[in-house]
Amino acid sequence: MATEDAVIATNDDAAQCKRYAVEKGYWNDPYISLMIPKGSARHAPEINRGYFARISSIRLLLEKFIKLTNKKCQVINLGAGYDTTFWRLKDAHLMPQKFVEIDFPVVTAKKCHHIKSKKPLLDKISNDDIMLSKYDLHSANYHIVGANLTELGDIEKKLQESGIDRSIPTVFIAECVLVYIDSNKSGRLIKWISDHFPTAFFINYEQVNMGDKFGQVMMDNLRSRDCYLTGVSACANLQSQMQRFTSNGWADADALEMNKVYNCLPTDELRRIEKIEFMDERELMVQLFSHYCLVWAYKDTLNIGLETIDLSL
Ligand SMILES: C[S@@+](CC[C@H](N)C(=O)[O-])C[C@H]1O[C@@H](n2cnc3c(N)ncnc32)[C@H](O)[C@@H]1O
């Protein structure tokens, strides 16, 4: 399999894992099963809890941003894959002015196809003036565009076609994406965003502390599938994760390992999900969670209080 195909395949893996955890009852998502067929693999409890923590913490920061801006904002999901956040926000009456997703055209074409053929997905968009092509979808406030995140000229063009207004507060999400992009190139993307969006927030979830044996095994496993973590140098530790923002034009950044993030989540939710599956070796979860992190960064030219957004409840 060519390298790009292997990276694209990681979207199917993520969607399968999410579907599995949803079916176990970790969180509610009536849309993910419309994006990906049921897989045959079973996933260990620590994997499911990992996805729960990933989804819940990104959701927490995203919703704080949307509420702070009173929905007068834009969301741009980089490497969105089969992410279903658009439908969840719509159901929760938390739709921003624009919601744009970017991924490789192969992925966006499949997502557009799922939307076209599944009524519950299409129904949430169809009131708007919808334009569906092979790779892209444009409607009043939801857009899916096919582009390579390393081609900044294409990104600029696609965001223009989606009617993005750079003066409006905009949150960027990269959920397990930047690690697949050469660190110099992801650095350029991060800088391009800070150069072009005066009031912006960035939520990044991905690997960290990758210099140890566990990180090496993870990379070897992926390499055997032709999947290279070409962005791993930015994932050395929390410092390098924050620095990629602060050295690229962002005012400030914060980062937490997922073990810490997990403990920030609502205790009643943690109590509920910890009853779903018995876990006999909590150390496996601690080890896994110490290799993933949540990073957030902001620049706040409009002074709307972006520095107040964190994981506190
Ligand atoms: C692990 S998946 C995560 C998908 C989604 N963010 C999620 O968490 O469910 C990584 C995604 O990043 C996308 N991706 C990686 N590198 C990319 C690039 N250079 N341009 C566009 N998309 C990219 C892949 O196609 C894939 O959909």
Coordinates of C-alpha atoms and ligand atoms in Angstrom, one line a residue:
M1 CA 0.0 0.0 0.0
A2 CA 1.4 3.4 -0.9
T3 CA 2.1 5.7 2.1
E4 CA -0.7 8.1 1.4
D5 CA -3.2 5.2 1.2
A6 CA -1.9 4.0 4.5
V7 CA -2.5 7.4 6.1
I8 CA -6.0 7.5 4.5
A9 CA -6.7 4.1 6.0
T10 CA -6.2 5.4 9.5
N11 CA -9.5 7.2 9.1
D12 CA -11.3 3.8 8.7
D13 CA -9.5 2.6 11.8
A14 CA -10.5 5.6 13.8
A15 CA -14.1 5.4 12.6
Q16 CA -14.3 1.7 13.4
C17 CA -12.9 2.2 16.9
K18 CA -15.4 5.0 17.5
R19 CA -18.3 2.9 16.2
Y20 CA -17.3 0.1 18.5
A21 CA -17.1 2.3 21.6
V22 CA -20.4 3.9 20.7
E23 CA -22.0 0.5 20.5
K24 CA -20.6 -0.4 23.9
G25 CA -22.3 2.7 25.3
Y26 CA -19.3 5.0 25.9
W27 CA -21.0 7.9 24.3
N28 CA -23.9 8.6 22.1
D29 CA -23.5 9.1 18.3
P30 CA -26.3 8.0 16.1
Y31 CA -24.4 9.0 13.0
I32 CA -21.1 7.1 13.1
S33 CA -22.7 3.8 12.1
L34 CA -23.8 5.5 8.9
M35 CA -20.2 6.3 8.0
I36 CA -18.5 3.0 8.5
P37 CA -19.6 -0.7 8.5
K38 CA -19.3 -2.7 11.7
G39 CA -15.8 -4.2 12.0
S40 CA -15.0 -7.7 13.2
A41 CA -12.3 -6.7 15.6
R42 CA -12.8 -6.4 19.4
H43 CA -11.1 -3.5 21.1
A44 CA -9.6 -3.6 24.6
P45 CA -11.2 -1.5 27.3
E46 CA -8.2 0.9 27.5
I47 CA -8.7 1.7 23.8
N48 CA -12.4 2.4 24.3
R49 CA -11.7 4.6 27.3
G50 CA -9.0 6.4 25.2
Y51 CA -11.5 7.2 22.5
F52 CA -14.0 8.3 25.2
A53 CA -11.4 10.7 26.7
R54 CA -10.4 12.0 23.2
I55 CA -14.0 12.7 22.1
S56 CA -15.1 14.1 25.4
S57 CA -12.1 16.5 25.9
I58 CA -12.2 17.8 22.3
R59 CA -16.0 18.3 22.7
L60 CA -15.4 20.2 26.0
L61 CA -13.0 22.7 24.5
L62 CA -15.0 23.1 21.2
E63 CA -18.3 23.8 23.0
K64 CA -16.6 26.3 25.3
F65 CA -15.3 28.1 22.2
I66 CA -18.8 28.0 20.5
K67 CA -20.5 29.3 23.6
L68 CA -18.0 32.0 24.3
T69 CA -18.5 33.4 20.8
N70 CA -22.3 33.0 21.0
K71 CA -22.1 30.8 17.9
K72 CA -20.7 33.7 15.9
C73 CA -17.7 31.7 14.9
Q74 CA -16.3 29.2 12.4
V75 CA -15.1 25.6 12.9
I76 CA -12.4 24.2 10.6
N77 CA -11.7 20.5 11.1
L78 CA -8.4 19.5 9.5
G79 CA -8.1 15.8 8.5
A80 CA -11.7 15.4 9.6
G81 CA -12.2 11.9 8.1
Y82 CA -15.7 10.6 9.0
D83 CA -16.1 12.9 12.0
T84 CA -19.7 13.4 12.9
T85 CA -19.4 16.6 15.0
F86 CA -21.4 18.6 12.5
W87 CA -24.5 16.5 13.2
R88 CA -24.0 16.6 16.9
L89 CA -23.7 20.4 17.0
K90 CA -26.8 20.7 14.8
D91 CA -28.8 18.4 17.1
A92 CA -27.5 20.4 20.2
H93 CA -28.4 23.8 18.5
L94 CA -24.8 24.7 18.7
M95 CA -24.1 25.3 15.0
P96 CA -21.4 27.9 14.3
Q97 CA -21.8 30.2 11.3
K98 CA -19.6 27.9 9.2
F99 CA -18.4 24.3 9.7
V100 CA -15.7 23.2 7.3
E101 CA -14.0 19.9 7.0
I102 CA -10.8 19.2 5.0
D103 CA -9.3 15.8 4.1
F104 CA -7.7 14.1 1.2
P105 CA -10.1 14.0 -1.8
V106 CA -10.3 10.2 -1.6
V107 CA -11.7 10.5 1.9
T108 CA -14.0 13.5 1.2
A109 CA -15.4 11.7 -1.9
K110 CA -16.4 8.7 0.3
K111 CA -17.9 11.0 3.0
C112 CA -19.9 12.9 0.3
H113 CA -21.2 9.5 -1.0
H114 CA -22.3 8.4 2.5
I115 CA -24.1 11.7 3.0
K116 CA -25.8 11.5 -0.4
S117 CA -27.0 7.9 0.2
K118 CA -28.0 8.1 3.9
K119 CA -31.1 10.1 4.6
P120 CA -30.5 10.8 8.3
L121 CA -27.2 12.4 7.3
L122 CA -28.6 14.3 4.4
D123 CA -31.7 15.5 6.2
K124 CA -29.7 17.6 8.6
I125 CA -28.2 19.5 5.6
S126 CA -30.9 19.5 3.0
N127 CA -32.8 22.6 4.3
D128 CA -29.7 24.5 3.1
D129 CA -28.9 25.1 -0.5
I130 CA -26.7 22.0 -1.0
M131 CA -24.2 21.6 -3.8
L132 CA -22.5 18.1 -3.9
S133 CA -19.7 17.3 -6.3
K134 CA -17.6 14.2 -6.4
Y135 CA -15.1 15.5 -3.7
D136 CA -16.7 18.5 -2.2
L137 CA -19.9 19.5 -0.5
H138 CA -21.1 23.1 -0.1
S139 CA -24.2 24.2 1.8
A140 CA -25.2 27.3 3.7
N141 CA -23.1 26.4 6.7
Y142 CA -21.6 23.0 6.2
H143 CA -18.7 22.4 3.8
I144 CA -16.5 19.4 3.0
V145 CA -13.5 20.0 0.8
G146 CA -10.9 17.7 -0.6
A147 CA -7.3 19.0 -0.3
N148 CA -3.9 18.1 1.0
L149 CA -3.1 20.0 4.2
T150 CA 0.5 20.5 3.0
E151 CA -0.7 22.5 -0.1
L152 CA -1.4 25.9 1.5
G153 CA -2.4 27.4 -1.8
D154 CA -5.1 24.8 -2.2
I155 CA -6.2 25.2 1.4
E156 CA -6.6 28.9 0.9
K157 CA -8.6 28.4 -2.3
K158 CA -10.9 25.8 -0.7
L159 CA -11.5 27.9 2.3
Q160 CA -12.4 30.8 0.1
E161 CA -14.9 28.6 -1.9
S162 CA -16.4 27.7 1.5
G163 CA -17.0 31.4 2.3
I164 CA -14.7 31.5 5.3
D165 CA -14.4 35.0 6.8
R166 CA -11.0 35.3 8.4
S167 CA -12.0 38.2 10.7
I168 CA -14.5 35.9 12.6
P169 CA -13.2 33.9 15.6
T170 CA -12.3 30.5 14.2
V171 CA -11.4 27.2 15.9
F172 CA -9.2 24.6 14.1
I173 CA -9.4 21.0 15.2
A174 CA -6.7 18.4 14.3
E175 CA -7.7 15.1 15.8
C176 CA -4.9 12.6 15.3
V177 CA -3.8 14.2 12.0
L178 CA -0.6 16.3 12.3
V179 CA 1.5 13.3 13.3
Y180 CA 1.1 12.0 9.7
I181 CA 2.5 15.3 8.3
D182 CA 6.2 16.1 8.1
S183 CA 6.8 18.5 11.1
N184 CA 8.2 21.3 8.9
K185 CA 5.1 21.2 6.8
S186 CA 2.7 21.0 9.8
G187 CA 4.7 24.0 11.2
R188 CA 4.0 25.9 8.0
L189 CA 0.3 25.1 8.2
I190 CA 0.2 26.2 11.9
K191 CA 2.0 29.5 10.9
W192 CA -0.2 30.0 7.9
I193 CA -3.3 29.8 10.1
S194 CA -1.9 32.3 12.7
D195 CA -0.9 34.7 9.8
H196 CA -4.3 34.6 8.3
F197 CA -6.7 34.3 11.2
P198 CA -6.3 37.1 13.8
T199 CA -8.6 35.5 16.4
A200 CA -8.2 31.8 16.4
F201 CA -8.1 28.7 18.7
F202 CA -6.5 25.4 17.9
I203 CA -7.3 22.0 19.4
N204 CA -4.7 19.3 18.7
Y205 CA -5.0 15.7 19.8
E206 CA -2.2 13.3 19.1
Q207 CA 0.8 11.3 20.3
V208 CA 3.3 12.6 22.8
N209 CA 6.4 11.1 24.6
M210 CA 7.2 9.1 21.6
G211 CA 10.9 8.7 22.3
D212 CA 10.6 5.6 24.5
K213 CA 10.2 1.9 23.9
F214 CA 6.4 2.1 23.7
G215 CA 6.6 4.9 21.0
Q216 CA 9.1 2.8 19.1
V217 CA 6.8 -0.2 19.1
M218 CA 3.9 2.0 17.9
M219 CA 6.0 3.3 15.1
D220 CA 7.3 -0.1 14.1
N221 CA 3.7 -1.5 14.0
L222 CA 2.6 1.4 11.8
R223 CA 5.7 1.2 9.5
S224 CA 4.9 -2.5 8.9
R225 CA 1.7 -1.2 7.3
D226 CA 3.6 1.5 5.3
C227 CA 2.3 4.1 7.6
Y228 CA 5.0 6.6 8.7
L229 CA 4.6 9.1 11.5
T230 CA 6.5 11.7 9.7
G231 CA 5.4 14.4 12.2
V232 CA 6.7 12.5 15.2
S233 CA 9.5 15.0 16.0
A234 CA 6.8 17.5 17.2
C235 CA 5.5 14.7 19.5
A236 CA 8.6 14.3 21.6
N237 CA 7.0 15.8 24.7
L238 CA 4.5 18.4 25.9
Q239 CA 7.0 21.2 25.5
S240 CA 7.6 20.4 21.8
Q241 CA 3.8 20.2 21.3
M242 CA 3.3 23.7 22.8
Q243 CA 6.3 25.2 21.1
R244 CA 5.1 24.3 17.6
F245 CA 2.4 26.9 18.3
T246 CA 4.2 29.5 20.3
S247 CA 7.1 29.6 17.8
N248 CA 4.7 29.9 14.9
G249 CA 2.8 33.1 15.8
W250 CA 0.3 31.9 18.5
A251 CA 0.0 33.9 21.7
D252 CA 0.0 30.9 24.0
A253 CA -0.5 27.2 24.2
D254 CA -1.2 24.6 26.8
A255 CA -0.9 20.8 26.7
L256 CA -1.8 17.9 29.0
E257 CA -1.1 14.2 28.8
M258 CA -4.3 12.1 28.5
N259 CA -4.0 10.7 32.0
K260 CA -4.4 14.2 33.3
V261 CA -7.1 15.0 30.7
Y262 CA -9.1 11.9 31.8
N263 CA -9.2 13.1 35.4
C264 CA -10.5 16.5 34.2
L265 CA -13.7 14.9 32.8
P266 CA -16.9 14.9 34.8
T267 CA -16.7 12.3 37.6
D268 CA -20.3 11.0 37.0
E269 CA -19.4 10.3 33.4
L270 CA -16.1 8.5 34.4
R271 CA -18.1 6.5 37.0
R272 CA -20.6 5.5 34.3
I273 CA -18.1 4.5 31.6
E274 CA -15.8 2.6 34.1
K275 CA -18.7 0.3 34.7
I276 CA -19.1 -0.6 31.0
E277 CA -16.1 -3.0 30.9
F278 CA -14.0 -4.5 33.5
M279 CA -10.3 -3.5 33.4
D280 CA -8.0 -5.8 35.2
E281 CA -4.7 -4.0 34.4
R282 CA -5.1 -0.3 34.8
E283 CA -1.4 0.1 34.1
L284 CA -2.0 -0.6 30.4
M285 CA -4.4 2.3 30.3
V286 CA -1.9 4.6 32.1
Q287 CA 0.9 3.6 29.8
L288 CA -1.3 4.2 26.7
F289 CA -2.7 7.5 27.9
S290 CA 0.8 8.8 28.7
H291 CA 1.5 8.6 24.9
Y292 CA -1.3 10.8 23.8
C293 CA -2.0 14.5 24.6
L294 CA -4.5 17.3 24.1
V295 CA -2.9 20.6 23.1
W296 CA -4.7 23.9 22.8
A297 CA -3.4 27.3 21.5
Y298 CA -4.9 30.7 20.8
K299 CA -4.3 34.1 19.5
D300 CA -6.9 36.7 20.5
T301 CA -6.7 39.9 18.5
L302 CA -10.4 40.7 19.2
N303 CA -9.8 40.1 22.9
I304 CA -12.8 37.9 23.4
G305 CA -11.3 35.9 26.2
L306 CA -9.8 32.9 24.5
E307 CA -7.3 32.5 27.3
T308 CA -10.1 31.4 29.6
I309 CA -10.9 28.2 27.6
D310 CA -9.5 25.2 29.3
L311 CA -10.7 21.8 30.6
S312 CA -12.2 23.1 33.9
L313 CA -15.8 22.1 34.4
Ligands
LIG1 C1 -6.3 9.0 12.2 S1 -7.4 9.7 11.0 C2 -8.3 10.8 12.0 C3 -9.6 11.2 11.4 C4 -10.5 12.1 12.3 N1 -9.8 13.3 12.6 C5 -10.8 11.4 13.6 O1 -10.2 11.6 14.6 O2 -11.8 10.6 13.5 C6 -6.2 10.9 10.2 C7 -6.9 11.7 9.1 O3 -6.0 12.7 8.6 C8 -6.1 12.8 7.2 N2 -4.9 13.4 6.7 C9 -3.6 13.0 7.1 N3 -2.7 13.8 6.4 C10 -3.4 14.6 5.6 C11 -3.0 15.6 4.6 N4 -1.8 15.9 4.4 N5 -4.0 16.2 4.0 C12 -5.3 16.0 4.3 N6 -5.7 15.0 5.2 C13 -4.8 14.4 5.8 C14 -6.3 11.3 6.8 O4 -6.8 11.2 5.5 C15 -7.3 10.8 7.9 O5 -8.6 11.0 7.5

